[in-house]
Amino acid sequence: MITYPQIDPIIFSIGPLAIRWYSLAYILGILLGFLLVKKLSESAIDDQATSHPPRLSTKLLDDLLIYAVLGIILGGRLGYALFYNADYYLDYPLQILALWQGGMSFHVGLLGVITAIWLLAGK
């Protein structure tokens, strides 16, 4: 039988603030994704004759970051509430906002990011 390592989900805590591994993964993913998009945008050529994507403005990059983070958090949390614990959250809907209690759905978070970027593109 394969045994799984017993890893504490909390990296460290300062008083009531606990930093968890999965939150670090979210933060690093968002940061690295933003840096990648920024780097690709900086290397873009503004020549219309080429097939390169256009350069993105700093404001658009900032908006993209905000929209993506909101899509991750709102989509991930709503997906968790609806698909994994719907009865509880229907009884206590304000608990959906209690992000510090944990619970995120990757799949609906991805749909949240896609929706957020679609909304930004339409704007």
PDB file of C-alpha atoms in Angstrom:
ATOM      1  CA  MET A   1       0.000   0.000   0.000  1.00  0.00           C
ATOM      2  CA  ILE A   2       1.257   3.461  -0.905  1.00  0.00           C
ATOM      3  CA  THR A   3       1.424   5.869   1.986  1.00  0.00           C
ATOM      4  CA  TYR A   4       0.998   9.565   1.453  1.00  0.00           C
ATOM      5  CA  PRO A   5       3.256  12.023   3.211  1.00  0.00           C
ATOM      6  CA  GLN A   6       1.659  13.924   6.056  1.00  0.00           C
ATOM      7  CA  ILE A   7       2.416  17.517   5.069  1.00  0.00           C
ATOM      8  CA  ASP A   8       1.101  20.325   7.208  1.00  0.00           C
ATOM      9  CA  PRO A   9      -1.019  22.580   4.937  1.00  0.00           C
ATOM     10  CA  ILE A  10       0.244  25.640   6.837  1.00  0.00           C
ATOM     11  CA  ILE A  11       3.714  26.874   5.867  1.00  0.00           C
ATOM     12  CA  PHE A  12       3.902  29.301   8.773  1.00  0.00           C
ATOM     13  CA  SER A  13       1.629  31.470  10.832  1.00  0.00           C
ATOM     14  CA  ILE A  14       1.942  34.854  12.460  1.00  0.00           C
ATOM     15  CA  GLY A  15      -0.701  35.140  15.128  1.00  0.00           C
ATOM     16  CA  PRO A  16      -4.081  34.398  13.510  1.00  0.00           C
ATOM     17  CA  LEU A  17      -2.658  34.784   9.980  1.00  0.00           C
ATOM     18  CA  ALA A  18      -1.730  31.409   8.505  1.00  0.00           C
ATOM     19  CA  ILE A  19       0.019  31.101   5.131  1.00  0.00           C
ATOM     20  CA  ARG A  20      -0.911  27.830   3.443  1.00  0.00           C
ATOM     21  CA  TRP A  21       0.785  25.943   0.631  1.00  0.00           C
ATOM     22  CA  TYR A  22      -2.152  26.242  -1.743  1.00  0.00           C
ATOM     23  CA  SER A  23      -2.328  30.019  -1.268  1.00  0.00           C
ATOM     24  CA  LEU A  24       1.372  30.206  -2.101  1.00  0.00           C
ATOM     25  CA  ALA A  25       0.664  28.207  -5.272  1.00  0.00           C
ATOM     26  CA  TYR A  26      -2.100  30.652  -6.259  1.00  0.00           C
ATOM     27  CA  ILE A  27       0.120  33.670  -5.590  1.00  0.00           C
ATOM     28  CA  LEU A  28       3.085  32.233  -7.512  1.00  0.00           C
ATOM     29  CA  GLY A  29       0.864  31.162 -10.416  1.00  0.00           C
ATOM     30  CA  ILE A  30      -0.705  34.606 -10.689  1.00  0.00           C
ATOM     31  CA  LEU A  31       2.660  36.364 -10.388  1.00  0.00           C
ATOM     32  CA  LEU A  32       4.456  34.126 -12.896  1.00  0.00           C
ATOM     33  CA  GLY A  33       1.523  34.313 -15.332  1.00  0.00           C
ATOM     34  CA  PHE A  34       1.486  38.103 -15.103  1.00  0.00           C
ATOM     35  CA  LEU A  35       5.258  38.313 -15.634  1.00  0.00           C
ATOM     36  CA  LEU A  36       5.006  35.987 -18.651  1.00  0.00           C
ATOM     37  CA  VAL A  37       2.229  38.047 -20.261  1.00  0.00           C
ATOM     38  CA  LYS A  38       4.175  41.242 -19.546  1.00  0.00           C
ATOM     39  CA  LYS A  39       7.357  39.800 -21.081  1.00  0.00           C
ATOM     40  CA  LEU A  40       5.497  38.569 -24.164  1.00  0.00           C
ATOM     41  CA  SER A  41       3.836  41.952 -24.531  1.00  0.00           C
ATOM     42  CA  GLU A  42       7.156  43.780 -24.255  1.00  0.00           C
ATOM     43  CA  SER A  43       8.653  41.587 -26.972  1.00  0.00           C
ATOM     44  CA  ALA A  44       5.672  42.113 -29.290  1.00  0.00           C
ATOM     45  CA  ILE A  45       6.238  44.051 -32.467  1.00  0.00           C
ATOM     46  CA  ASP A  46       3.795  46.826 -33.332  1.00  0.00           C
ATOM     47  CA  ASP A  47       4.154  46.135 -37.047  1.00  0.00           C
ATOM     48  CA  GLN A  48       0.777  45.217 -38.574  1.00  0.00           C
ATOM     49  CA  ALA A  49       2.445  43.303 -41.410  1.00  0.00           C
ATOM     50  CA  THR A  50       3.658  40.555 -39.077  1.00  0.00           C
ATOM     51  CA  SER A  51       1.616  37.898 -37.320  1.00  0.00           C
ATOM     52  CA  HIS A  52       2.872  38.939 -33.870  1.00  0.00           C
ATOM     53  CA  PRO A  53       0.300  39.974 -31.283  1.00  0.00           C
ATOM     54  CA  PRO A  54       0.118  43.705 -30.531  1.00  0.00           C
ATOM     55  CA  ARG A  55       1.869  45.265 -27.568  1.00  0.00           C
ATOM     56  CA  LEU A  56      -0.366  45.671 -24.514  1.00  0.00           C
ATOM     57  CA  SER A  57      -0.487  48.933 -22.582  1.00  0.00           C
ATOM     58  CA  THR A  58       0.462  49.049 -18.907  1.00  0.00           C
ATOM     59  CA  LYS A  59      -3.135  49.911 -18.015  1.00  0.00           C
ATOM     60  CA  LEU A  60      -4.455  46.923 -19.947  1.00  0.00           C
ATOM     61  CA  LEU A  61      -1.906  44.640 -18.243  1.00  0.00           C
ATOM     62  CA  ASP A  62      -2.983  45.961 -14.841  1.00  0.00           C
ATOM     63  CA  ASP A  63      -6.649  45.467 -15.717  1.00  0.00           C
ATOM     64  CA  LEU A  64      -5.870  41.954 -16.949  1.00  0.00           C
ATOM     65  CA  LEU A  65      -4.251  41.105 -13.614  1.00  0.00           C
ATOM     66  CA  ILE A  66      -7.221  42.433 -11.625  1.00  0.00           C
ATOM     67  CA  TYR A  67      -9.782  40.669 -13.815  1.00  0.00           C
ATOM     68  CA  ALA A  68      -7.852  37.385 -13.714  1.00  0.00           C
ATOM     69  CA  VAL A  69      -7.484  37.452  -9.918  1.00  0.00           C
ATOM     70  CA  LEU A  70     -11.187  38.244  -9.468  1.00  0.00           C
ATOM     71  CA  GLY A  71     -12.058  35.440 -11.901  1.00  0.00           C
ATOM     72  CA  ILE A  72      -9.873  32.980  -9.990  1.00  0.00           C
ATOM     73  CA  ILE A  73     -11.248  33.908  -6.580  1.00  0.00           C
ATOM     74  CA  LEU A  74     -14.917  34.374  -7.476  1.00  0.00           C
ATOM     75  CA  GLY A  75     -15.087  31.419  -9.845  1.00  0.00           C
ATOM     76  CA  GLY A  76     -13.085  29.109  -7.625  1.00  0.00           C
ATOM     77  CA  ARG A  77     -15.029  29.944  -4.496  1.00  0.00           C
ATOM     78  CA  LEU A  78     -18.464  29.861  -6.134  1.00  0.00           C
ATOM     79  CA  GLY A  79     -17.597  26.561  -7.809  1.00  0.00           C
ATOM     80  CA  TYR A  80     -16.566  25.059  -4.487  1.00  0.00           C
ATOM     81  CA  ALA A  81     -19.720  26.344  -2.799  1.00  0.00           C
ATOM     82  CA  LEU A  82     -22.048  25.053  -5.530  1.00  0.00           C
ATOM     83  CA  PHE A  83     -20.454  21.707  -6.378  1.00  0.00           C
ATOM     84  CA  TYR A  84     -18.816  20.500  -3.183  1.00  0.00           C
ATOM     85  CA  ASN A  85     -20.904  21.876  -0.326  1.00  0.00           C
ATOM     86  CA  ALA A  86     -24.074  23.379  -1.800  1.00  0.00           C
ATOM     87  CA  ASP A  87     -26.414  22.460   1.076  1.00  0.00           C
ATOM     88  CA  TYR A  88     -24.268  24.255   3.649  1.00  0.00           C
ATOM     89  CA  TYR A  89     -23.792  27.388   1.536  1.00  0.00           C
ATOM     90  CA  LEU A  90     -27.495  27.559   0.654  1.00  0.00           C
ATOM     91  CA  ASP A  91     -28.207  27.640   4.389  1.00  0.00           C
ATOM     92  CA  TYR A  92     -25.364  30.115   5.104  1.00  0.00           C
ATOM     93  CA  PRO A  93     -24.768  32.112   1.888  1.00  0.00           C
ATOM     94  CA  LEU A  94     -22.545  34.744   3.528  1.00  0.00           C
ATOM     95  CA  GLN A  95     -20.034  32.002   4.376  1.00  0.00           C
ATOM     96  CA  ILE A  96     -19.140  31.917   0.670  1.00  0.00           C
ATOM     97  CA  LEU A  97     -17.169  35.103   1.392  1.00  0.00           C
ATOM     98  CA  ALA A  98     -15.132  33.400   4.147  1.00  0.00           C
ATOM     99  CA  LEU A  99     -12.119  32.634   1.942  1.00  0.00           C
ATOM    100  CA  TRP A 100      -9.889  32.047   4.969  1.00  0.00           C
ATOM    101  CA  GLN A 101     -11.850  28.874   5.724  1.00  0.00           C
ATOM    102  CA  GLY A 102     -10.533  27.318   2.521  1.00  0.00           C
ATOM    103  CA  GLY A 103     -12.276  25.691  -0.404  1.00  0.00           C
ATOM    104  CA  MET A 104     -11.642  26.512  -4.052  1.00  0.00           C
ATOM    105  CA  SER A 105     -12.628  24.705  -7.243  1.00  0.00           C
ATOM    106  CA  PHE A 106      -9.920  24.759  -9.917  1.00  0.00           C
ATOM    107  CA  HIS A 107     -12.275  23.943 -12.773  1.00  0.00           C
ATOM    108  CA  VAL A 108     -14.761  26.704 -12.062  1.00  0.00           C
ATOM    109  CA  GLY A 109     -11.885  29.053 -11.201  1.00  0.00           C
ATOM    110  CA  LEU A 110     -10.584  28.430 -14.722  1.00  0.00           C
ATOM    111  CA  LEU A 111     -14.023  29.218 -16.119  1.00  0.00           C
ATOM    112  CA  GLY A 112     -14.007  32.365 -13.972  1.00  0.00           C
ATOM    113  CA  VAL A 113     -10.715  33.490 -15.486  1.00  0.00           C
ATOM    114  CA  ILE A 114     -11.934  32.767 -19.012  1.00  0.00           C
ATOM    115  CA  THR A 115     -15.123  34.754 -18.317  1.00  0.00           C
ATOM    116  CA  ALA A 116     -13.168  37.622 -16.752  1.00  0.00           C
ATOM    117  CA  ILE A 117     -10.804  37.864 -19.728  1.00  0.00           C
ATOM    118  CA  TRP A 118     -13.765  37.673 -22.127  1.00  0.00           C
ATOM    119  CA  LEU A 119     -15.408  40.568 -20.233  1.00  0.00           C
ATOM    120  CA  LEU A 120     -12.174  42.565 -20.347  1.00  0.00           C
ATOM    121  CA  ALA A 121     -11.796  41.901 -24.072  1.00  0.00           C
ATOM    122  CA  GLY A 122     -15.338  43.151 -24.665  1.00  0.00           C
ATOM    123  CA  LYS A 123     -14.612  46.272 -22.666  1.00  0.00           C
TER     124      LYS A 123
END
